[in-house]
GROMACS .gro file of N, CA, C and O in nm:
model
  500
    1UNK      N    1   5.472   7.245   5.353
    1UNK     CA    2   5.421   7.257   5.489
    1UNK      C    3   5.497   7.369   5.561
    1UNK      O    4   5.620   7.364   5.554
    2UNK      N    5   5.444   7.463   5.626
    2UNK     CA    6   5.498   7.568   5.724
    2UNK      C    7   5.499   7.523   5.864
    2UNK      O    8   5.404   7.477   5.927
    3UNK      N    9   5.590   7.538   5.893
    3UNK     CA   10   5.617   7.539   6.073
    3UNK      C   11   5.598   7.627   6.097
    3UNK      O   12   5.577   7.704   6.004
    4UNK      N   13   5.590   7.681   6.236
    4UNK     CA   14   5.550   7.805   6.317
    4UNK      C   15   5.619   7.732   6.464
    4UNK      O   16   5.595   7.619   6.505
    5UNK      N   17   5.717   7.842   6.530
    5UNK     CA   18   5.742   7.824   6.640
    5UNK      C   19   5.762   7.928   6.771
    5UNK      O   20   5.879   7.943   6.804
    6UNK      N   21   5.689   7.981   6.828
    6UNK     CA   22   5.683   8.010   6.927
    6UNK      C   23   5.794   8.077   6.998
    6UNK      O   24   5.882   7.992   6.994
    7UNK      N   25   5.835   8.166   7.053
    7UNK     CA   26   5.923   8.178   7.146
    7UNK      C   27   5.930   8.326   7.213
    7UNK      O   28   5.888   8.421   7.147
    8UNK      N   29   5.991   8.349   7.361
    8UNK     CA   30   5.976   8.491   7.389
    8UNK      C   31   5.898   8.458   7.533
    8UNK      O   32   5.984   8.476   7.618
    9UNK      N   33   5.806   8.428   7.582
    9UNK     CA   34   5.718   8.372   7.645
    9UNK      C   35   5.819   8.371   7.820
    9UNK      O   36   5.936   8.345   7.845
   10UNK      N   37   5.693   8.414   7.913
   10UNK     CA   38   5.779   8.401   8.046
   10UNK      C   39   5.703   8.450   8.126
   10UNK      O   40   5.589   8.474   8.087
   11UNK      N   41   5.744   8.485   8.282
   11UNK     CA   42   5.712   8.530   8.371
   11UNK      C   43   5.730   8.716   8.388
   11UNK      O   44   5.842   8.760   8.415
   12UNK      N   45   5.639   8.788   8.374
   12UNK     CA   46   5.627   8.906   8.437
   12UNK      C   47   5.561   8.975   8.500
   12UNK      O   48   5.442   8.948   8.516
   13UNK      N   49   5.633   9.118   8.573
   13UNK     CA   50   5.501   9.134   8.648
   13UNK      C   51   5.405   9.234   8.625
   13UNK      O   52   5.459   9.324   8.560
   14UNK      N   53   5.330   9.251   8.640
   14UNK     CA   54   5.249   9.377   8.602
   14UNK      C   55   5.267   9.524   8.555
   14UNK      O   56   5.308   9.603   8.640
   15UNK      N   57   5.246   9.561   8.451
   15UNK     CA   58   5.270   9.640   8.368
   15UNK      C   59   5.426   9.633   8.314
   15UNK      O   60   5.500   9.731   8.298
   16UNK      N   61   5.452   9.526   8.296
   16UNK     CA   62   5.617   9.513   8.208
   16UNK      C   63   5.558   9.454   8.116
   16UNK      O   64   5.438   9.435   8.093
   17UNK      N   65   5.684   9.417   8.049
   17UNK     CA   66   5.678   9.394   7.865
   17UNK      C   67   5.748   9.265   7.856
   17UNK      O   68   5.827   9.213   7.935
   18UNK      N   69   5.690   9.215   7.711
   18UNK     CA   70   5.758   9.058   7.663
   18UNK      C   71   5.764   9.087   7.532
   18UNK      O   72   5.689   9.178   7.498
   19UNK      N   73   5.841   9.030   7.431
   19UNK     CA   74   5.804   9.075   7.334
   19UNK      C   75   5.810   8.889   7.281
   19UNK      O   76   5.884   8.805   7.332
   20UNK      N   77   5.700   8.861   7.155
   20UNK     CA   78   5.705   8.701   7.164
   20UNK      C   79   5.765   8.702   7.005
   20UNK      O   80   5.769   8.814   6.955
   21UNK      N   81   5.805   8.610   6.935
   21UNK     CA   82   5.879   8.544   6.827
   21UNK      C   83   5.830   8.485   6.775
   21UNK      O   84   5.806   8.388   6.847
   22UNK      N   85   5.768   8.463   6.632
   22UNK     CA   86   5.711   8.331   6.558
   22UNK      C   87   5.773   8.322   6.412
   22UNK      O   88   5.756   8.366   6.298
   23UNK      N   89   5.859   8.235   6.489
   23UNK     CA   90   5.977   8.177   6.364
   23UNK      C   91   5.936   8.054   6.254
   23UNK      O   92   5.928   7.933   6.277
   24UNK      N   93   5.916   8.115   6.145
   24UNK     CA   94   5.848   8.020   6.042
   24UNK      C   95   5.982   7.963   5.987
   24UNK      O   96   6.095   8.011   5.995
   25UNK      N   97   5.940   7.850   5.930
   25UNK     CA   98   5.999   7.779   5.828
   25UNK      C   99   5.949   7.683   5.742
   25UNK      O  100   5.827   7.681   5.727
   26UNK      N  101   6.022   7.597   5.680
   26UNK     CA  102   5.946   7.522   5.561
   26UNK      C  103   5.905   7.561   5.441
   26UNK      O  104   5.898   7.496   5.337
   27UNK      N  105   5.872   7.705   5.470
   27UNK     CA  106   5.843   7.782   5.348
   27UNK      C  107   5.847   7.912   5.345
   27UNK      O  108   5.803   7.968   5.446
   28UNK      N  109   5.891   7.984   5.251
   28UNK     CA  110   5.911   8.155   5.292
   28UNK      C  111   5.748   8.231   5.342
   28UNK      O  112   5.651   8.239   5.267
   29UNK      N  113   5.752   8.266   5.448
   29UNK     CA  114   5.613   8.332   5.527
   29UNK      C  115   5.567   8.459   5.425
   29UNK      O  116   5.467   8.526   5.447
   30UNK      N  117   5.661   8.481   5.303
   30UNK     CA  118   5.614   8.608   5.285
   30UNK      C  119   5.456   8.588   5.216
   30UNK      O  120   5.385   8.684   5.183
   31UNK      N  121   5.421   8.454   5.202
   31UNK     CA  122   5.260   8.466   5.154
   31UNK      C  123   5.152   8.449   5.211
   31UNK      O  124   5.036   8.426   5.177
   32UNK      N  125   5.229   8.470   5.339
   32UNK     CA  126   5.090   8.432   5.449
   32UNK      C  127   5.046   8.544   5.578
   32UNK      O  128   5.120   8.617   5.644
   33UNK      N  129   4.950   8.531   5.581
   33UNK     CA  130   4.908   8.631   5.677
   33UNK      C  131   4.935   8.565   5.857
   33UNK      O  132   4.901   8.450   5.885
   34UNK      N  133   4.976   8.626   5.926
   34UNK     CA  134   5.002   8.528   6.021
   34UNK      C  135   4.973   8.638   6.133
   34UNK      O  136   5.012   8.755   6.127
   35UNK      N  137   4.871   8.557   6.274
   35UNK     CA  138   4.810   8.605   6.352
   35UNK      C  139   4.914   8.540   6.528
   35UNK      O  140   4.998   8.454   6.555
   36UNK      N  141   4.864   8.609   6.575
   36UNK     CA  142   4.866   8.568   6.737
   36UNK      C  143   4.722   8.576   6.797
   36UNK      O  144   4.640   8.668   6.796
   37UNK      N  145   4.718   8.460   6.846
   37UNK     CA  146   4.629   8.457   6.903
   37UNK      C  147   4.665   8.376   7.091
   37UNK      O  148   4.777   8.353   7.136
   38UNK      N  149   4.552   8.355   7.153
   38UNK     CA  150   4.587   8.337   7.312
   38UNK      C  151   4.468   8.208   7.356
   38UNK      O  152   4.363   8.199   7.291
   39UNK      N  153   4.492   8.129   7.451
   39UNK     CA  154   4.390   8.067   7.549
   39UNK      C  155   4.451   8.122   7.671
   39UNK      O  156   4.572   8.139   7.680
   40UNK      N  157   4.377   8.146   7.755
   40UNK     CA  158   4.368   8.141   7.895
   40UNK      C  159   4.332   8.029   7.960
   40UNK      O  160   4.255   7.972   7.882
   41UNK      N  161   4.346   7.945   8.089
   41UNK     CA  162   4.328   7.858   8.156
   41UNK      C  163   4.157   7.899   8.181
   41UNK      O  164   4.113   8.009   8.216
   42UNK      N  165   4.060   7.741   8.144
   42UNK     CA  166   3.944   7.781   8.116
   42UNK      C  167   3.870   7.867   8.042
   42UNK      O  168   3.756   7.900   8.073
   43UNK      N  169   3.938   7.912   7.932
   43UNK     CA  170   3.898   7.989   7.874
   43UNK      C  171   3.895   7.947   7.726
   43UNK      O  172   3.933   7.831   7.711
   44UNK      N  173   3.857   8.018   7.601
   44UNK     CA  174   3.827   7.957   7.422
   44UNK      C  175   3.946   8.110   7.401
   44UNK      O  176   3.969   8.225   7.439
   45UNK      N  177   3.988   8.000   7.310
   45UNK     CA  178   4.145   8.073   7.196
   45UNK      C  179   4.050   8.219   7.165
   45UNK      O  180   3.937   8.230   7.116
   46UNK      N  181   4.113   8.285   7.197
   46UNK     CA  182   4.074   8.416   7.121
   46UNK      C  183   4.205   8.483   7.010
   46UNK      O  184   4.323   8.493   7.043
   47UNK      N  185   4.169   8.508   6.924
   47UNK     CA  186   4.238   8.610   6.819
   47UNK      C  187   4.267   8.723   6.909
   47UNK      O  188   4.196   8.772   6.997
   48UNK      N  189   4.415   8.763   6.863
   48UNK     CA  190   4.471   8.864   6.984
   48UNK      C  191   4.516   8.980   6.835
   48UNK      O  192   4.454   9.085   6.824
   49UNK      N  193   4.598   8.952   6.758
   49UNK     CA  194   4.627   9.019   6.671
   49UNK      C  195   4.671   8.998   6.526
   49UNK      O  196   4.779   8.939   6.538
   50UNK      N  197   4.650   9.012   6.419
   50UNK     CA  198   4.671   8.965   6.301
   50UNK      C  199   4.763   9.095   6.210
   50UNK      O  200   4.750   9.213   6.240
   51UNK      N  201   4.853   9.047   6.097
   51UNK     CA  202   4.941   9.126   6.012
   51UNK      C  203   4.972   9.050   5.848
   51UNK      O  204   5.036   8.947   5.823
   52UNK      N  205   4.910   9.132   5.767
   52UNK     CA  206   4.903   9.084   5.611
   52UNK      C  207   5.045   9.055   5.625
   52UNK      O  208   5.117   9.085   5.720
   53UNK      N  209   5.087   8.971   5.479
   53UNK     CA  210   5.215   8.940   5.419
   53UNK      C  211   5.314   9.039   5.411
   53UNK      O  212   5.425   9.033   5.462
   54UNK      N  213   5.262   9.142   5.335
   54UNK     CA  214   5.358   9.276   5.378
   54UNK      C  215   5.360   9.343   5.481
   54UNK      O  216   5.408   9.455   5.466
   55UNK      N  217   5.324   9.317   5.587
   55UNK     CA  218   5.313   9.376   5.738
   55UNK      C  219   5.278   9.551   5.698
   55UNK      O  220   5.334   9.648   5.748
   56UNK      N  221   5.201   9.551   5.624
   56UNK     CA  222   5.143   9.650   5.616
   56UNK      C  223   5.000   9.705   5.618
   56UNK      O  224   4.963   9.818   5.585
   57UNK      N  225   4.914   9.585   5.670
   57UNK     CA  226   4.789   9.565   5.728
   57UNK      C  227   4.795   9.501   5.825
   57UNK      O  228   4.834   9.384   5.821
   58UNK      N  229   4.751   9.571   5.954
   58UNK     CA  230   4.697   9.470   6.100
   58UNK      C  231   4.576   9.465   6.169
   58UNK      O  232   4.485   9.462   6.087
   59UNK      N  233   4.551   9.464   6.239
   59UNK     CA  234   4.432   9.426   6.331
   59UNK      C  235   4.396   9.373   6.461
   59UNK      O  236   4.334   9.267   6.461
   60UNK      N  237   4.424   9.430   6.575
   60UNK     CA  238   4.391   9.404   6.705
   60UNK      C  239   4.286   9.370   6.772
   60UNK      O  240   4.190   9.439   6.739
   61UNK      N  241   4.262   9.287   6.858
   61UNK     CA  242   4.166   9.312   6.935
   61UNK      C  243   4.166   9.388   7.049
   61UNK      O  244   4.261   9.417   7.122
   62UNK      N  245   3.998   9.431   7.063
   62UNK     CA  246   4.028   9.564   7.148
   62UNK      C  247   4.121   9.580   7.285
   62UNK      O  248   4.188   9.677   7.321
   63UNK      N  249   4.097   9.427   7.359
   63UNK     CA  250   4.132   9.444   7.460
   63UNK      C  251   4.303   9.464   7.493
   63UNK      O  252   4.353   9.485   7.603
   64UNK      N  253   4.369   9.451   7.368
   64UNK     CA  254   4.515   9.468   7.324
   64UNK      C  255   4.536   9.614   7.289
   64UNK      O  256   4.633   9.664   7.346
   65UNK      N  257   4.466   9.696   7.206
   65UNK     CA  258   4.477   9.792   7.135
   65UNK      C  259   4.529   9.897   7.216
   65UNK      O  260   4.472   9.943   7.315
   66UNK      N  261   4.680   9.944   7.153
   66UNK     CA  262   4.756  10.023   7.223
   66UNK      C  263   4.810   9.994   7.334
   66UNK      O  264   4.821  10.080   7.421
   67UNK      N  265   4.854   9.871   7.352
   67UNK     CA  266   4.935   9.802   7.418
   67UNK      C  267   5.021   9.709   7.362
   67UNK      O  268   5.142   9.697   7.386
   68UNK      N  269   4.932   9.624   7.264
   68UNK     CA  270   5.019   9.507   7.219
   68UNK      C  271   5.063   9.538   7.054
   68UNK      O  272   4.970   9.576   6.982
   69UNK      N  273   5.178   9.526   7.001
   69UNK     CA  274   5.217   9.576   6.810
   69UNK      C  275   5.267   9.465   6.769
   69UNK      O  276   5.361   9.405   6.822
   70UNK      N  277   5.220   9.440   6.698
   70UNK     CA  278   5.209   9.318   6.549
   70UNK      C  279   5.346   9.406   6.477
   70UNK      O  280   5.366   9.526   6.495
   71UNK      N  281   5.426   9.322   6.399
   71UNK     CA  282   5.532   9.321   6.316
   71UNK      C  283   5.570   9.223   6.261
   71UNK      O  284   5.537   9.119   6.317
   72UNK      N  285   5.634   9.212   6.165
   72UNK     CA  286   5.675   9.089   6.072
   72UNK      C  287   5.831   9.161   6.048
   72UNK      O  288   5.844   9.283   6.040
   73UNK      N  289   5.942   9.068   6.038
   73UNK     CA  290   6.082   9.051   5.900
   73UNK      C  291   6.035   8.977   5.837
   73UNK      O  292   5.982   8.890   5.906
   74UNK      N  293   6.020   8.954   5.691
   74UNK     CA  294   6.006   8.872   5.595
   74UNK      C  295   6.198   8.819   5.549
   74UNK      O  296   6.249   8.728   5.484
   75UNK      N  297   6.223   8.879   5.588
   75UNK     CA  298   6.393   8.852   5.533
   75UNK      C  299   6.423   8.771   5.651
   75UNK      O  300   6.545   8.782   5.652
   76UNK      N  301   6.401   8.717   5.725
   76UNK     CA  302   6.404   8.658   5.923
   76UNK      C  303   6.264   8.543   5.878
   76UNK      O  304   6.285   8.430   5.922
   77UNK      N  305   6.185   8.551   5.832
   77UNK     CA  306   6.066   8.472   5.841
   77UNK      C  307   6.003   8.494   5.969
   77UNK      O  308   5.940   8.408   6.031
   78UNK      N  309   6.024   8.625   6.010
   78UNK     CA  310   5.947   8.560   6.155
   78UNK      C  311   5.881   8.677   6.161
   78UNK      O  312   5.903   8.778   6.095
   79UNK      N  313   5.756   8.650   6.285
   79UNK     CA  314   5.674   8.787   6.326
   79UNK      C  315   5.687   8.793   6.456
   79UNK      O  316   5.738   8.701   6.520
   80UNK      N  317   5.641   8.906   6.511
   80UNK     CA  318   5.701   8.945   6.653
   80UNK      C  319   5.501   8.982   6.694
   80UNK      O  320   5.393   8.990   6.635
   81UNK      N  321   5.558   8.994   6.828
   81UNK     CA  322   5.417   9.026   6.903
   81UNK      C  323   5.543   9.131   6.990
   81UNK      O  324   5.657   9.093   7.015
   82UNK      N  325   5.493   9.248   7.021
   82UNK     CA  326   5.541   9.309   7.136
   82UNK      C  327   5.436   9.333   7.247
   82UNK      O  328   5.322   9.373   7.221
   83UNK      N  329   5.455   9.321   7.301
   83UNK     CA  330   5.399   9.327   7.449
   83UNK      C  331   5.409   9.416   7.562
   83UNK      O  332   5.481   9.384   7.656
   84UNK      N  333   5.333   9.547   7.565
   84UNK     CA  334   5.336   9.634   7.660
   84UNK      C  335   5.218   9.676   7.789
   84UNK      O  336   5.098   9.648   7.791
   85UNK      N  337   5.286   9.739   7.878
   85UNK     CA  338   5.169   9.741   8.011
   85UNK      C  339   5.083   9.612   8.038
   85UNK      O  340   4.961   9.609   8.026
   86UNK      N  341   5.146   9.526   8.070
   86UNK     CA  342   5.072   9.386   8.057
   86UNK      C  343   4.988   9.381   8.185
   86UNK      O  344   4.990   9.443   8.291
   87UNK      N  345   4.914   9.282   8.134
   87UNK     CA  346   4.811   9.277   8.294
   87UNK      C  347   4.753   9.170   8.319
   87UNK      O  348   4.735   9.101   8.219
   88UNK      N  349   4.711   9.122   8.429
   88UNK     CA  350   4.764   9.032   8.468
   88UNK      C  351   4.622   8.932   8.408
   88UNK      O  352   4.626   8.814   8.443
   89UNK      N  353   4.524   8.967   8.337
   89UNK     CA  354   4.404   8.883   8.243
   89UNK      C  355   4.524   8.890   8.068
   89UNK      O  356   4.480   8.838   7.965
   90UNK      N  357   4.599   8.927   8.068
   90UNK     CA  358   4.677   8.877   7.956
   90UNK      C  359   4.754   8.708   7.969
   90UNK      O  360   4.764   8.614   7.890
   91UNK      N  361   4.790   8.726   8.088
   91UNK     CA  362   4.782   8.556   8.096
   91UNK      C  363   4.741   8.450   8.027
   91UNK      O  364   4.624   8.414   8.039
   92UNK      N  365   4.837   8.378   7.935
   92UNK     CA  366   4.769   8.275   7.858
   92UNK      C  367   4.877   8.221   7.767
   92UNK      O  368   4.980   8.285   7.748
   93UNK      N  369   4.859   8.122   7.720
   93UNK     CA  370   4.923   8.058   7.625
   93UNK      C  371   4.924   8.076   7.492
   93UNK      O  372   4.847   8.000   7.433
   94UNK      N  373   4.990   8.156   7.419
   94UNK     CA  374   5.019   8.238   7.284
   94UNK      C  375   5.046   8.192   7.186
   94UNK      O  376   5.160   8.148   7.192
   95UNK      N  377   4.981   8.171   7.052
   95UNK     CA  378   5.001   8.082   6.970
   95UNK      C  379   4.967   8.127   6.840
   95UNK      O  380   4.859   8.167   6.797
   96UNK      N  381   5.090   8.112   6.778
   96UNK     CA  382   5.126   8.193   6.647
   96UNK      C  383   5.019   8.093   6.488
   96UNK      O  384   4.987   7.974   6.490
   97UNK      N  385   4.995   8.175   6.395
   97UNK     CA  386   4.897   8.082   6.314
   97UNK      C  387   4.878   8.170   6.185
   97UNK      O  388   4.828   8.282   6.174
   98UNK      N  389   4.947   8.065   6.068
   98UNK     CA  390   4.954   8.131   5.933
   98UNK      C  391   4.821   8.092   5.845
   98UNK      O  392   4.751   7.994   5.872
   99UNK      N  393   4.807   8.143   5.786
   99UNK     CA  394   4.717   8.136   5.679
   99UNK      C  395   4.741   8.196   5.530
   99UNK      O  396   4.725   8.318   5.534
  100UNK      N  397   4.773   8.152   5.407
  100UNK     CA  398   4.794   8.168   5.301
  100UNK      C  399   4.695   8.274   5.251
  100UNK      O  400   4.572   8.266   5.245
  101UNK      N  401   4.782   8.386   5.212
  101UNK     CA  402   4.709   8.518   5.169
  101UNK      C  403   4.792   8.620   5.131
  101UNK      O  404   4.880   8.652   5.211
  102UNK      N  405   4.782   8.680   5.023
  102UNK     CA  406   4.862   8.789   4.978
  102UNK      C  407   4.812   8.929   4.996
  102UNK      O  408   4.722   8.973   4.924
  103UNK      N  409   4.856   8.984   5.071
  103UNK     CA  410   4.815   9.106   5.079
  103UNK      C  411   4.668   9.135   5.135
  103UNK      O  412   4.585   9.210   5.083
  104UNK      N  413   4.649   9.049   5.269
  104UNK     CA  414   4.461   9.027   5.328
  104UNK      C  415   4.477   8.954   5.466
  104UNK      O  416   4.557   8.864   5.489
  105UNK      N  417   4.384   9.009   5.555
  105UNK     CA  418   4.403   8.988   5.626
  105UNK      C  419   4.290   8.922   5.638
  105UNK      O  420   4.226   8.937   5.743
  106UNK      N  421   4.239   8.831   5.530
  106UNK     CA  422   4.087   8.780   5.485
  106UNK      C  423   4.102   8.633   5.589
  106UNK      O  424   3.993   8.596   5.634
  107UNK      N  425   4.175   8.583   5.614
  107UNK     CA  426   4.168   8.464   5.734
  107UNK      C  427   4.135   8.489   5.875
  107UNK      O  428   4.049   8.447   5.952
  108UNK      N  429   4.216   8.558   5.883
  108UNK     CA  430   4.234   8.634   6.057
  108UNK      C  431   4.088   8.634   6.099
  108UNK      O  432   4.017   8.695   6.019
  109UNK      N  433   4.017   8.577   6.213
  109UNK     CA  434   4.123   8.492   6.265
  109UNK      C  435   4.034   8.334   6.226
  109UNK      O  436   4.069   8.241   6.299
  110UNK      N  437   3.974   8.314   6.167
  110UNK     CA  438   3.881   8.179   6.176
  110UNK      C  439   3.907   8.112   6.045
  110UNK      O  440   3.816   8.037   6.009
  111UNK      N  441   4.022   8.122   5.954
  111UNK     CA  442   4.083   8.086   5.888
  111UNK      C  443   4.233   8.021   5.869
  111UNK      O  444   4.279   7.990   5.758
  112UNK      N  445   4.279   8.010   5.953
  112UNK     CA  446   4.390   7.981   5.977
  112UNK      C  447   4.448   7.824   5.909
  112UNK      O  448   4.364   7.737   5.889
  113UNK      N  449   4.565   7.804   5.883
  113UNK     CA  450   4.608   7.672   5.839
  113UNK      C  451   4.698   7.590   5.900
  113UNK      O  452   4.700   7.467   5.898
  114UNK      N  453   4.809   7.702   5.982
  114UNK     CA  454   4.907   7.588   6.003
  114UNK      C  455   4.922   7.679   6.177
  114UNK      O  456   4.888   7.796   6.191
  115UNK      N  457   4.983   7.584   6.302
  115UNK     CA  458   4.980   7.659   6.389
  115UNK      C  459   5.098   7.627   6.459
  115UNK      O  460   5.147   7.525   6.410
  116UNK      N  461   5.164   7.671   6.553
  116UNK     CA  462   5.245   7.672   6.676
  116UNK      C  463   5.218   7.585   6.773
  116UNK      O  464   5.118   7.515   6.751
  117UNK      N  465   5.282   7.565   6.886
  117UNK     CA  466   5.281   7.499   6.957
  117UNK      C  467   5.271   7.565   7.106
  117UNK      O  468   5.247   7.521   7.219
  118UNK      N  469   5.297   7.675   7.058
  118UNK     CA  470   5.251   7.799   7.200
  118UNK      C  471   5.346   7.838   7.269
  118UNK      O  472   5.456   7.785   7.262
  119UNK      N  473   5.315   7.949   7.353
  119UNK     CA  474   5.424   7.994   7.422
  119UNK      C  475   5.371   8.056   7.519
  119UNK      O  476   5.336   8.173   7.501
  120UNK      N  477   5.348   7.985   7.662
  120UNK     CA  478   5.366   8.071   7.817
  120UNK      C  479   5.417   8.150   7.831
  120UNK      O  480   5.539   8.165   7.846
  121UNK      N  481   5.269   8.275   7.827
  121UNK     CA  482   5.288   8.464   7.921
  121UNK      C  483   5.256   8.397   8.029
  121UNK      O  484   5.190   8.296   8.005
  122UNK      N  485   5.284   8.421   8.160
  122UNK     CA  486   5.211   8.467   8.285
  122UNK      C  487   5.249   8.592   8.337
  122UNK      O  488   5.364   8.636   8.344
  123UNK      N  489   5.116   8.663   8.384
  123UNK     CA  490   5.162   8.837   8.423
  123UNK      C  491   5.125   8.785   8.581
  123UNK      O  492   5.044   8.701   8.620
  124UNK      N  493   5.229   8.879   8.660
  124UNK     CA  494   5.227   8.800   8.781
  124UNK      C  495   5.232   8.882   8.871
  124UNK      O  496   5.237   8.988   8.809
  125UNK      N  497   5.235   8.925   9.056
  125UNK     CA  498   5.312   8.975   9.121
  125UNK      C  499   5.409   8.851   9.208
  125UNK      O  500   5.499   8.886   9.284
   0.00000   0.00000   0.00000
């Protein structure tokens, strides 16, 4: 079983940066493809960004693209979300989500297996 945990998450204000943390364990992450994804208050989970096992395939969604960068340590187990020029419809609860895959980003995002527990952005003034 893989854990996934969350962290990084907070209050900022418009156009600053967060960068978020998804610290695996239970099992070495290096075989899984592992995404970030978001809910907003009233809103359906959307897929925000996904990164193969070797963090050498990713995939954004648009409304991120060239703002937000996907990264993985496999030696750390963990993947990072960085977070730039934020605004204030980025708002939402962030939630990290592996899926078993070598080298594919063939889950991302409606495949997923194991998930997080989330982590509160609010972009604010």
């Amino acid at each position: 079983q893989l854990q996934l945990v969350e962290s990084g998450g907070g209050l900022v204000q418009p156009g600053g940066s967060l960068r978020l943390s998804c610290a695996a364990s239970g099992r070495t992450a290096d075989y899984y493809a592992i995404g970030w994804f978001r809910q907003a208050p009233g809103k359906e989970r959307e897929g925000v960004s996904c990164i193969d096992s070797s963090g050498g395939i990713t995939k954004y969604a648009d409304s991120v693209k060239g703002r937000f960068t996907i990264s993985r340590d496999n030696a750390e187990n963990t993947v990072y979300l960085q977070m730039n020029s934020l605004k204030a419809e980025d708002t939402a609860v962030y939630y990290c989500a592996a899926a078993r895959a070598y080298y594919s980003l063939a889950p991302c995002y409606y495949a997923m297996d194991y998930w997080g527990k989330g982590t509160l952005v609010t972009v604010s003034s």
